[in-house]
PDB file of C-alpha atoms in Angstrom:
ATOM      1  CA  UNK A1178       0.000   0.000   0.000  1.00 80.00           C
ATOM      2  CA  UNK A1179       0.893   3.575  -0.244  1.00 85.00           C
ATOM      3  CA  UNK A1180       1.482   4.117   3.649  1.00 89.00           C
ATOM      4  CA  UNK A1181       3.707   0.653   3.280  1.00 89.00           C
ATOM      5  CA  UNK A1182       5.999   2.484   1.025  1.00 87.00           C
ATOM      6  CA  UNK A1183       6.483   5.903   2.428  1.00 86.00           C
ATOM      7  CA  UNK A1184       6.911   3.887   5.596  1.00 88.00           C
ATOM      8  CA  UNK A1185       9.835   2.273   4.020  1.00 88.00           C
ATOM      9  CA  UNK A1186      11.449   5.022   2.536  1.00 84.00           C
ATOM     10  CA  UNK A1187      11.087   7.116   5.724  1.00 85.00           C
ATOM     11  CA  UNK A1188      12.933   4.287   7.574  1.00 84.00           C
ATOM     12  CA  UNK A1189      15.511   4.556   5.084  1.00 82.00           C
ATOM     13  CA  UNK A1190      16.162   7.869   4.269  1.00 79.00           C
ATOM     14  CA  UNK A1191      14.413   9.743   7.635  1.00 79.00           C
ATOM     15  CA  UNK A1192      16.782   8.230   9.507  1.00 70.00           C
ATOM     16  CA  UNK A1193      20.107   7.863   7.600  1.00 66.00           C
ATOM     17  CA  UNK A1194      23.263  10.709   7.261  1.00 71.00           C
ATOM     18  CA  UNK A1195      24.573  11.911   3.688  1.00 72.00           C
ATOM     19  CA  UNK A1196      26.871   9.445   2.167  1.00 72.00           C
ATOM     20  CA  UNK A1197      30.491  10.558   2.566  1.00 78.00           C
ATOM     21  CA  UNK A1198      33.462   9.120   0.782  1.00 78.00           C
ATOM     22  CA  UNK A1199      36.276   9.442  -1.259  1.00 83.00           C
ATOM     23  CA  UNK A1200      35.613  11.165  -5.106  1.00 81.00           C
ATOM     24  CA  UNK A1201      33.275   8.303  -7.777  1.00 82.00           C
ATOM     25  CA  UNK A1202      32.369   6.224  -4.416  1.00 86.00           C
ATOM     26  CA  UNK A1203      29.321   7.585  -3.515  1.00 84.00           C
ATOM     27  CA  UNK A1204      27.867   6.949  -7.227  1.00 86.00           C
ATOM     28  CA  UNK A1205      29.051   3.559  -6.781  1.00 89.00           C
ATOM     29  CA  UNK A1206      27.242   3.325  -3.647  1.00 86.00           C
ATOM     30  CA  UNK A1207      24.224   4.416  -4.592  1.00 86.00           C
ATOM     31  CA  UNK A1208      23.980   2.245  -8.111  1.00 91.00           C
ATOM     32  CA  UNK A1209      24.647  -0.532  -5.631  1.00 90.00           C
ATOM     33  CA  UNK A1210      21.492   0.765  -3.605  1.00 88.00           C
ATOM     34  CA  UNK A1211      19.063   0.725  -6.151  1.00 92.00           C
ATOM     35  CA  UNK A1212      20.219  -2.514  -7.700  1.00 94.00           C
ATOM     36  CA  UNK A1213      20.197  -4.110  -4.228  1.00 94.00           C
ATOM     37  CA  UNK A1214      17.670  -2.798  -2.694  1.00 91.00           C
ATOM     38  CA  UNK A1215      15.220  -0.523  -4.505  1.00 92.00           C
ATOM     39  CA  UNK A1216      14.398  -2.215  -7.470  1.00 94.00           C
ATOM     40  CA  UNK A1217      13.870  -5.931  -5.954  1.00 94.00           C
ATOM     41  CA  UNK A1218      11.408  -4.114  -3.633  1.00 93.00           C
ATOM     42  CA  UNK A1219       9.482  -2.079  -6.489  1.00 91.00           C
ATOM     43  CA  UNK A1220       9.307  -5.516  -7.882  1.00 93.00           C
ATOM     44  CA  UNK A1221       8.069  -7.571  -5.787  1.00 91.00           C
ATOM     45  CA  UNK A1222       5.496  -4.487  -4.621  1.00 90.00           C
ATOM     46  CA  UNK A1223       4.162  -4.522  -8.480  1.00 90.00           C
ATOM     47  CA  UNK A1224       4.239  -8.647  -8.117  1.00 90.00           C
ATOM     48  CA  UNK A1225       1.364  -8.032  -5.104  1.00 88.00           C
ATOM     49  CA  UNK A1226      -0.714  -6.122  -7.320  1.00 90.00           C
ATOM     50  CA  UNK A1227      -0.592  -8.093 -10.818  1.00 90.00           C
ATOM     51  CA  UNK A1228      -3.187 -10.547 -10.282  1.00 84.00           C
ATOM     52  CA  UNK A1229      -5.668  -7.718  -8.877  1.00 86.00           C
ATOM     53  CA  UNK A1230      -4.583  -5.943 -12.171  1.00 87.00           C
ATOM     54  CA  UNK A1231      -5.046  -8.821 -14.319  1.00 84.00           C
ATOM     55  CA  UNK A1232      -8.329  -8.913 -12.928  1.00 81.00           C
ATOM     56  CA  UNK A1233      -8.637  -5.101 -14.716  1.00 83.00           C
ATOM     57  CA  UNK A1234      -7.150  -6.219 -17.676  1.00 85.00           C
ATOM     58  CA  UNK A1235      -9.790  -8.690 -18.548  1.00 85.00           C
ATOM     59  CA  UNK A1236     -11.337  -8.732 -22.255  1.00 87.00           C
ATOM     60  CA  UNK A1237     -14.643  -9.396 -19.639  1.00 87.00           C
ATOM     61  CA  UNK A1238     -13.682  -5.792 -18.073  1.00 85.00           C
ATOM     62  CA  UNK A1239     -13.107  -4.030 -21.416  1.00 82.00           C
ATOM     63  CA  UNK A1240     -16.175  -4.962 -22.392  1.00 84.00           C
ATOM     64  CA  UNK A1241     -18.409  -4.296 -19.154  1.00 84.00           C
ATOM     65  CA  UNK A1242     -16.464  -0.475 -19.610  1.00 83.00           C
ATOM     66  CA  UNK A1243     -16.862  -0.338 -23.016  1.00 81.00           C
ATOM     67  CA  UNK A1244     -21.379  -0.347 -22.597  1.00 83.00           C
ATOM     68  CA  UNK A1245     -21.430   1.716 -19.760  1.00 82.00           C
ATOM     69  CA  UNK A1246     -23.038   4.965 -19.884  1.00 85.00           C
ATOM     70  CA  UNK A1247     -25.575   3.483 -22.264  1.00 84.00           C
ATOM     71  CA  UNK A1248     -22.563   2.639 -24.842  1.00 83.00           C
ATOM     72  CA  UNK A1249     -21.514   6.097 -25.105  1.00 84.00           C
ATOM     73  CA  UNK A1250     -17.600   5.372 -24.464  1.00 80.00           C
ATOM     74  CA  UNK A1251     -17.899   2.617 -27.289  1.00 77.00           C
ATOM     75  CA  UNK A1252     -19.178   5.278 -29.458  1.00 83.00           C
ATOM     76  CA  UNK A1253     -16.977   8.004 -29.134  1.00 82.00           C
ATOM     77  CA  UNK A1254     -13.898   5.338 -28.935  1.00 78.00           C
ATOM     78  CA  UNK A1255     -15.065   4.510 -33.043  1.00 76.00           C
TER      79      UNK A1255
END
């Protein structure tokens, strides 16, 4: 969820000092942070969602949206 994630990021970051070290380090370390770190976790965060969202995705769903409003949205889609 939303508050799941800003939780997570205030834990990180809220908390943390600035990264010192010696000149090209702290681009190293940070690459290394969102490799390691940040983009497993935006990954598996989209993974929770997918099935909900395949749910969306459904030819069943396009169609249901598609007729509502009396079938005005197919209309103007044409």
């Amino acid at each position: 969820s939303e508050n799941d994630i800003a939780e997570t990021l205030r834990r990180r970051f809220a908390t943390g000092g600035a990264w010192r070290g010696p000149v090209g380090n702290t681009q190293a370390m940070l690459q290394r942070e969102l490799n390691d770190r940040w983009l497993p976790y935006i990954k598996r965060e989209i993974g929770k969602v997918e099935s909900t969202q395949a749910l969306i995705d459904s030819s069943d769903e396009y169609e249901r949206v598609a007729k509502s409003c009396n079938d005005e949205i197919r209309k103007r889609l044409k």
